[in-house]
Coordinates of C-alpha atoms in Angstrom, one line a residue:
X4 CA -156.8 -106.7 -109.8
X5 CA -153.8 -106.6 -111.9
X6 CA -152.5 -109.6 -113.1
X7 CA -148.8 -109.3 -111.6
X8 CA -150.3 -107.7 -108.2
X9 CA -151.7 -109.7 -105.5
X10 CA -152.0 -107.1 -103.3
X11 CA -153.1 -104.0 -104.0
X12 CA -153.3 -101.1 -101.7
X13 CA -154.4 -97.2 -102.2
X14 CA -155.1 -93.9 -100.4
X15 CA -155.1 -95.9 -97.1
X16 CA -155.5 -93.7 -94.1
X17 CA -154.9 -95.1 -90.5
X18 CA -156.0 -92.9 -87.9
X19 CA -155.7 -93.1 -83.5
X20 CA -157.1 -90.7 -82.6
X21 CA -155.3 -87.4 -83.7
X22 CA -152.3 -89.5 -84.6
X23 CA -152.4 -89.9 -88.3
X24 CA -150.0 -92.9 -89.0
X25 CA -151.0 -93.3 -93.0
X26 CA -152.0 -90.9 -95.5
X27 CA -153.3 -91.8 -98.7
X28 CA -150.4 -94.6 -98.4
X29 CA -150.4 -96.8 -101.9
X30 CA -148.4 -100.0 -102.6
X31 CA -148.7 -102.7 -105.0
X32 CA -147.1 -106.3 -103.9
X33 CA -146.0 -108.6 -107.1
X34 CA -147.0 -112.5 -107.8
X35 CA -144.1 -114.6 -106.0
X36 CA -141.7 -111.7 -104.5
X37 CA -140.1 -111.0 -101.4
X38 CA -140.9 -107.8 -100.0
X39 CA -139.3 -106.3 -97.3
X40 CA -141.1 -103.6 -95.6
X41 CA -139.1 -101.0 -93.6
X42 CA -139.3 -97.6 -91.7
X43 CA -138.5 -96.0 -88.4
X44 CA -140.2 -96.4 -85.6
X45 CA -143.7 -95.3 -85.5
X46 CA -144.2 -95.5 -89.1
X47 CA -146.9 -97.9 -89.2
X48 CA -145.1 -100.9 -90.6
X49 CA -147.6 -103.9 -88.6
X50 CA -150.4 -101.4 -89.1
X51 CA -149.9 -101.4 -92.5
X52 CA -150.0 -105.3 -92.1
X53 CA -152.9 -105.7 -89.9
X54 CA -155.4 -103.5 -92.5
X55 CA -153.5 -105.9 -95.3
X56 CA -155.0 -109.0 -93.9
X57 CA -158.1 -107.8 -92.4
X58 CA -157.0 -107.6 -88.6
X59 CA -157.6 -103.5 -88.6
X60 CA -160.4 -101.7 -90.6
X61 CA -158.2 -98.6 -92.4
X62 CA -160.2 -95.4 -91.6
X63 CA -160.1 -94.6 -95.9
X64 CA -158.7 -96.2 -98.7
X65 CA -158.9 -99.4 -100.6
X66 CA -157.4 -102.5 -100.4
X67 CA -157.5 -105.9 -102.2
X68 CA -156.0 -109.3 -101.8
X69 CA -156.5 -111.5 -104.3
X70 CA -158.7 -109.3 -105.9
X71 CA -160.4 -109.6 -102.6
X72 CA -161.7 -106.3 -101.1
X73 CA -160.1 -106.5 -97.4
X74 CA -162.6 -104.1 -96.2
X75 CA -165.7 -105.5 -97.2
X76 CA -168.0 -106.5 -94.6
X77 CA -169.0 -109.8 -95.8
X78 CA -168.0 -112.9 -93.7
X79 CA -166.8 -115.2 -96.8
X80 CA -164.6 -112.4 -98.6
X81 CA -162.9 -112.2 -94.9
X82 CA -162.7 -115.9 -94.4
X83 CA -161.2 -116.2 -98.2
X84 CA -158.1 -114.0 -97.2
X85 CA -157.7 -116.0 -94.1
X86 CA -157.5 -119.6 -96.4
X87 CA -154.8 -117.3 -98.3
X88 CA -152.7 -115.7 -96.2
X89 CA -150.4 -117.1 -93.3
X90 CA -149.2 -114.9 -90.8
X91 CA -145.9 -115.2 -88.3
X92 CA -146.5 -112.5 -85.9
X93 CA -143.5 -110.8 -84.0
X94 CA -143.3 -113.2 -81.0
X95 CA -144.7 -115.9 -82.5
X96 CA -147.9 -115.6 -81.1
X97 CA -148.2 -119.7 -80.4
X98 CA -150.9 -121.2 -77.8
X99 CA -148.6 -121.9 -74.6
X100 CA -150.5 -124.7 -73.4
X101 CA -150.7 -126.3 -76.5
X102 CA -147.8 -128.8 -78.2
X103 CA -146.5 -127.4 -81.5
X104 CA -148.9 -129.5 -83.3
X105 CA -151.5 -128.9 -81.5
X106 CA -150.8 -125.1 -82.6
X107 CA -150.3 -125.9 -86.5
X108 CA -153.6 -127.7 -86.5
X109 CA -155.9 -124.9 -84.7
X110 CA -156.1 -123.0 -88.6
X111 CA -156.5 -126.6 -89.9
X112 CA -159.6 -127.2 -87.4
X113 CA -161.1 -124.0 -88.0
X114 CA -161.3 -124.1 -91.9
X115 CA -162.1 -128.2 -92.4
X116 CA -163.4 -129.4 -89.8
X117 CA -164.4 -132.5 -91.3
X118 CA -160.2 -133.8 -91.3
X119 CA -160.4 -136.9 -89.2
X120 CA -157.6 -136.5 -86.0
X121 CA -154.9 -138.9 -87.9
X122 CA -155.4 -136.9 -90.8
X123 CA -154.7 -133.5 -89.1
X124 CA -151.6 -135.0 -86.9
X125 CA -150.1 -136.2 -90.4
X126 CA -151.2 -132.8 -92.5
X127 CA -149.3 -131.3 -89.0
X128 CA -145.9 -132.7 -88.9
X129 CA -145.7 -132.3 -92.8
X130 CA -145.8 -128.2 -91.8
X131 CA -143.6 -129.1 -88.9
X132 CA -140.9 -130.6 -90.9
X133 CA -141.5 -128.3 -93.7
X134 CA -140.3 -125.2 -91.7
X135 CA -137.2 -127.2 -90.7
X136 CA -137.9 -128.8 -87.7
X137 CA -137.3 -132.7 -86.2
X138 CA -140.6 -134.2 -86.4
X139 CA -140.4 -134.9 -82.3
X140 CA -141.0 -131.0 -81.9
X141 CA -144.5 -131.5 -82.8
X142 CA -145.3 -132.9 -79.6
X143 CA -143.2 -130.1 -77.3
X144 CA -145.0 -127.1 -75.9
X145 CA -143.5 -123.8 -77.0
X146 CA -141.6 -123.2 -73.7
X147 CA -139.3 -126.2 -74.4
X148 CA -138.2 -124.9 -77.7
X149 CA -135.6 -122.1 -78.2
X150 CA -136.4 -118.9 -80.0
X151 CA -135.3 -120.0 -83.5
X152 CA -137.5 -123.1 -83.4
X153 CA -140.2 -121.2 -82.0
X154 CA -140.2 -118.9 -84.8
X155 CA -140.1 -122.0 -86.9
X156 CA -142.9 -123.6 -85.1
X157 CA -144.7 -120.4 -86.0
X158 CA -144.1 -120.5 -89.7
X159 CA -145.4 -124.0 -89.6
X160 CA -148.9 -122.9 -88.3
X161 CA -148.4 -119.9 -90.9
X162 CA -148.5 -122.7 -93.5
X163 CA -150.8 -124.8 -92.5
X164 CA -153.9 -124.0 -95.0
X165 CA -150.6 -124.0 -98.0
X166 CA -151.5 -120.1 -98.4
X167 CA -149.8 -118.3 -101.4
X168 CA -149.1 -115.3 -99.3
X169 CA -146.9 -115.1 -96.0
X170 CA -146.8 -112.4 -93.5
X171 CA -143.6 -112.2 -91.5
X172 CA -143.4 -109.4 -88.9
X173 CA -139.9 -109.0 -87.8
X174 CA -138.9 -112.6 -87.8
X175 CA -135.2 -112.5 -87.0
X176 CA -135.8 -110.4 -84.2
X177 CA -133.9 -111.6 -80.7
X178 CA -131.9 -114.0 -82.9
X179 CA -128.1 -114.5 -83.0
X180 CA -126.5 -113.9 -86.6
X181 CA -125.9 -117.5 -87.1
X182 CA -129.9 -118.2 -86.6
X183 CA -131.0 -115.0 -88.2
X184 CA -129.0 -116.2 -91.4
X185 CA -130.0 -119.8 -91.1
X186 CA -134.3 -118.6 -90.9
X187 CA -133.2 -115.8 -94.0
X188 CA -132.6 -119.3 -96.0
X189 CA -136.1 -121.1 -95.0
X190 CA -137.6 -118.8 -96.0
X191 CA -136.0 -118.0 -99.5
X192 CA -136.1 -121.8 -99.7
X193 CA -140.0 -121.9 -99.2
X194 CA -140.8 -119.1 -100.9
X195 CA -138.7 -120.8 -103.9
X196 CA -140.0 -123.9 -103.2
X197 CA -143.4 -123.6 -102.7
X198 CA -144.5 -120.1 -104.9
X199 CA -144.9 -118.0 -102.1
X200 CA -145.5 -114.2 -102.0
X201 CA -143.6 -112.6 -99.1
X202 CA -144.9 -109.2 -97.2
X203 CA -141.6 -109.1 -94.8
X204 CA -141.1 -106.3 -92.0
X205 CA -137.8 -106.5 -91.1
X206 CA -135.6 -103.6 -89.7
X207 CA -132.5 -106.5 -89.9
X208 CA -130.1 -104.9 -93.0
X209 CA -128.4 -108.7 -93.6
X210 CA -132.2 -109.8 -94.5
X211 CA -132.9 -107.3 -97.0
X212 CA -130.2 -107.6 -98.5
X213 CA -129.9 -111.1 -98.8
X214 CA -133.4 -112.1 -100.0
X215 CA -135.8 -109.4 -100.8
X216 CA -136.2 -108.7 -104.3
X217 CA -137.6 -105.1 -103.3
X218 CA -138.1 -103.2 -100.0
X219 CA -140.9 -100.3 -99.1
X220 CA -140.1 -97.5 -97.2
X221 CA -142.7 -96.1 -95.2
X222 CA -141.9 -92.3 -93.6
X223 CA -143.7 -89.5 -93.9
X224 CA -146.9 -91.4 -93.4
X225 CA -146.7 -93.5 -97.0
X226 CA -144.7 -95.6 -99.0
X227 CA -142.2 -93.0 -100.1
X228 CA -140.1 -96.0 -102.6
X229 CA -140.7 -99.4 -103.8
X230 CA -138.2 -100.7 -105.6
X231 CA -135.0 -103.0 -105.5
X232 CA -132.3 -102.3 -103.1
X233 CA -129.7 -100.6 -105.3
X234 CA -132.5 -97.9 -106.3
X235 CA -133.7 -97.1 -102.9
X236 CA -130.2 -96.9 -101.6
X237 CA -129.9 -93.6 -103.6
X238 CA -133.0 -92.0 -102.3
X239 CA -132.4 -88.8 -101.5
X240 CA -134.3 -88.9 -98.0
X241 CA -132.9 -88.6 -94.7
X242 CA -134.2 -91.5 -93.2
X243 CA -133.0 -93.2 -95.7
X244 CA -129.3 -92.5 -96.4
X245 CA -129.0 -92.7 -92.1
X246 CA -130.5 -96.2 -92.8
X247 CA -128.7 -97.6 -96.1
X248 CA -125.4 -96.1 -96.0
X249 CA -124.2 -96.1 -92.1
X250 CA -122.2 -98.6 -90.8
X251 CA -124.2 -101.5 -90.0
X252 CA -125.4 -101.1 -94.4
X253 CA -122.0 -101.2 -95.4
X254 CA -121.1 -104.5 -93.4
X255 CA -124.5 -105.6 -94.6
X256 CA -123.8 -104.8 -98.5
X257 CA -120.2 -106.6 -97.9
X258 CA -121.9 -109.7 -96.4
X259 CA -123.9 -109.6 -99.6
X260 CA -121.3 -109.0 -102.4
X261 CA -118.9 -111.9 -100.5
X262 CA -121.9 -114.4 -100.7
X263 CA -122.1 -113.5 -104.3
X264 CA -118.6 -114.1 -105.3
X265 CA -118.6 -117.3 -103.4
X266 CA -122.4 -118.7 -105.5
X267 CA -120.2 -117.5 -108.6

């Protein structure tokens, strides 16, 4: 594994059937970035994610986490990228009949089982708090939060074994501006905070721009750019220039370049 690259992927080829959805697809993901992944619809983006952290066996290809083969068949490689990665899937994905804590603690309980039930409640609200929450959400079930905190409860679970890489899979989905911003800042704040690597698919413009230090585009079955904002913007590719430079981009890039004069 490269030094700077904590996850390293090449050739990857997802079939279903006759559907081909990657083709000999290759990204590299740096030590400590933000990356936002995006693409039309179709192009594979939470495919791409689930052969990352072991959830889909790619048809070809290689792929390491950690220096960790992903597709290896033995058990402890697999449970390895499970201690290290922490995963907020698109709708959250939490137990319904379980309270909030009693989610964050289900990855505690399956990796150290030998945590004594105090300890775990304790280790539990530290995650809850941590992804912004009041501490009394720990004992609510899921249906008695709102989306936002939902999404929150689900980043606490995602941080429950302190992994160095985070998965978020359209997290500001169904959220107002207002709460779409405010979940944009957690996670910059963690990510700061707390060394994180994000792997972010997002299709939400004010995201990208606002905390991903680069963004892969995935069309035409691969990773057609990985780069920084400003160099993909002047890709010339269709998909792209509909994408970056139409209207919701603009108000997007404006949104940015205001909250920029006023940090200055």
């Amino acid at each position: 594994m490269d030094g700077e690259n904590v996850i390293r992927v090449r050739g990857l080829v997802n079939r279903f059937g006759s559907q081909v959805v990657h083709e000999d697809l290759d990204l590299d993901v740096r030590r400590g970035e933000i990356i936002g992944v995006v693409g039309g619809s179709g192009s594979g983006k939470s495919v791409l994610m689930r052969s990352i952290i072991g959830l889909r066996r790619p048809d070809a290809g290689e792929v390491e986490v950690l220096g960790i083969d992903a597709r290896s068949d033995d058990e402890e490689a697999h449970r390895r990228i499970e201690r290290s990665t922490g995963v907020l899937f698109q709708d959250g994905a939490l137990f319904s009949s379980l309270t909030v804590g009693e989610n964050v603690q289900v990855p505690l309980k399956e990796h150290h089982r030998e945590l004594p039930a105090s300890l775990l409640y304790e280790l539990a609200l530290l995650k809850v708090k941590l992804a912004g929450l009041p501490g009394e959400a720990i004992d609510k079930l899921p249906s008695q939060l709102s989306g936002g905190m939902r999404k929150r409860a689900g980043v606490a679970r995602a941080l429950a074994l302190d992994p160095p890489l985070l998965f978020l899979d359209e997290p500001t989905a169904g959220l107002d501006p207002i709460g779409a911003a405010a979940f944009d800042r957690l996670i910059q704040t963690l990510q700061q905070a707390l060394g994180l690597t994000v792997f972010l698919i997002t299709h939400d413009l004010d995201t990208l721009y606002a905390i991903c230090d680069r963004v892969a585009v995935l069309a035409d079955r691969k990773v057609i750019a990985c780069a920084p904002l400003p160099e993909v913007e002047k890709l010339d590719h269709p998909w792209v220039q509909e994408y970056f430079h139409g209207p919701r981009a603009r108000a997007a890039q404006h949104a940015r370049d205001r909250n920029m004069e006023t940090s200055t």
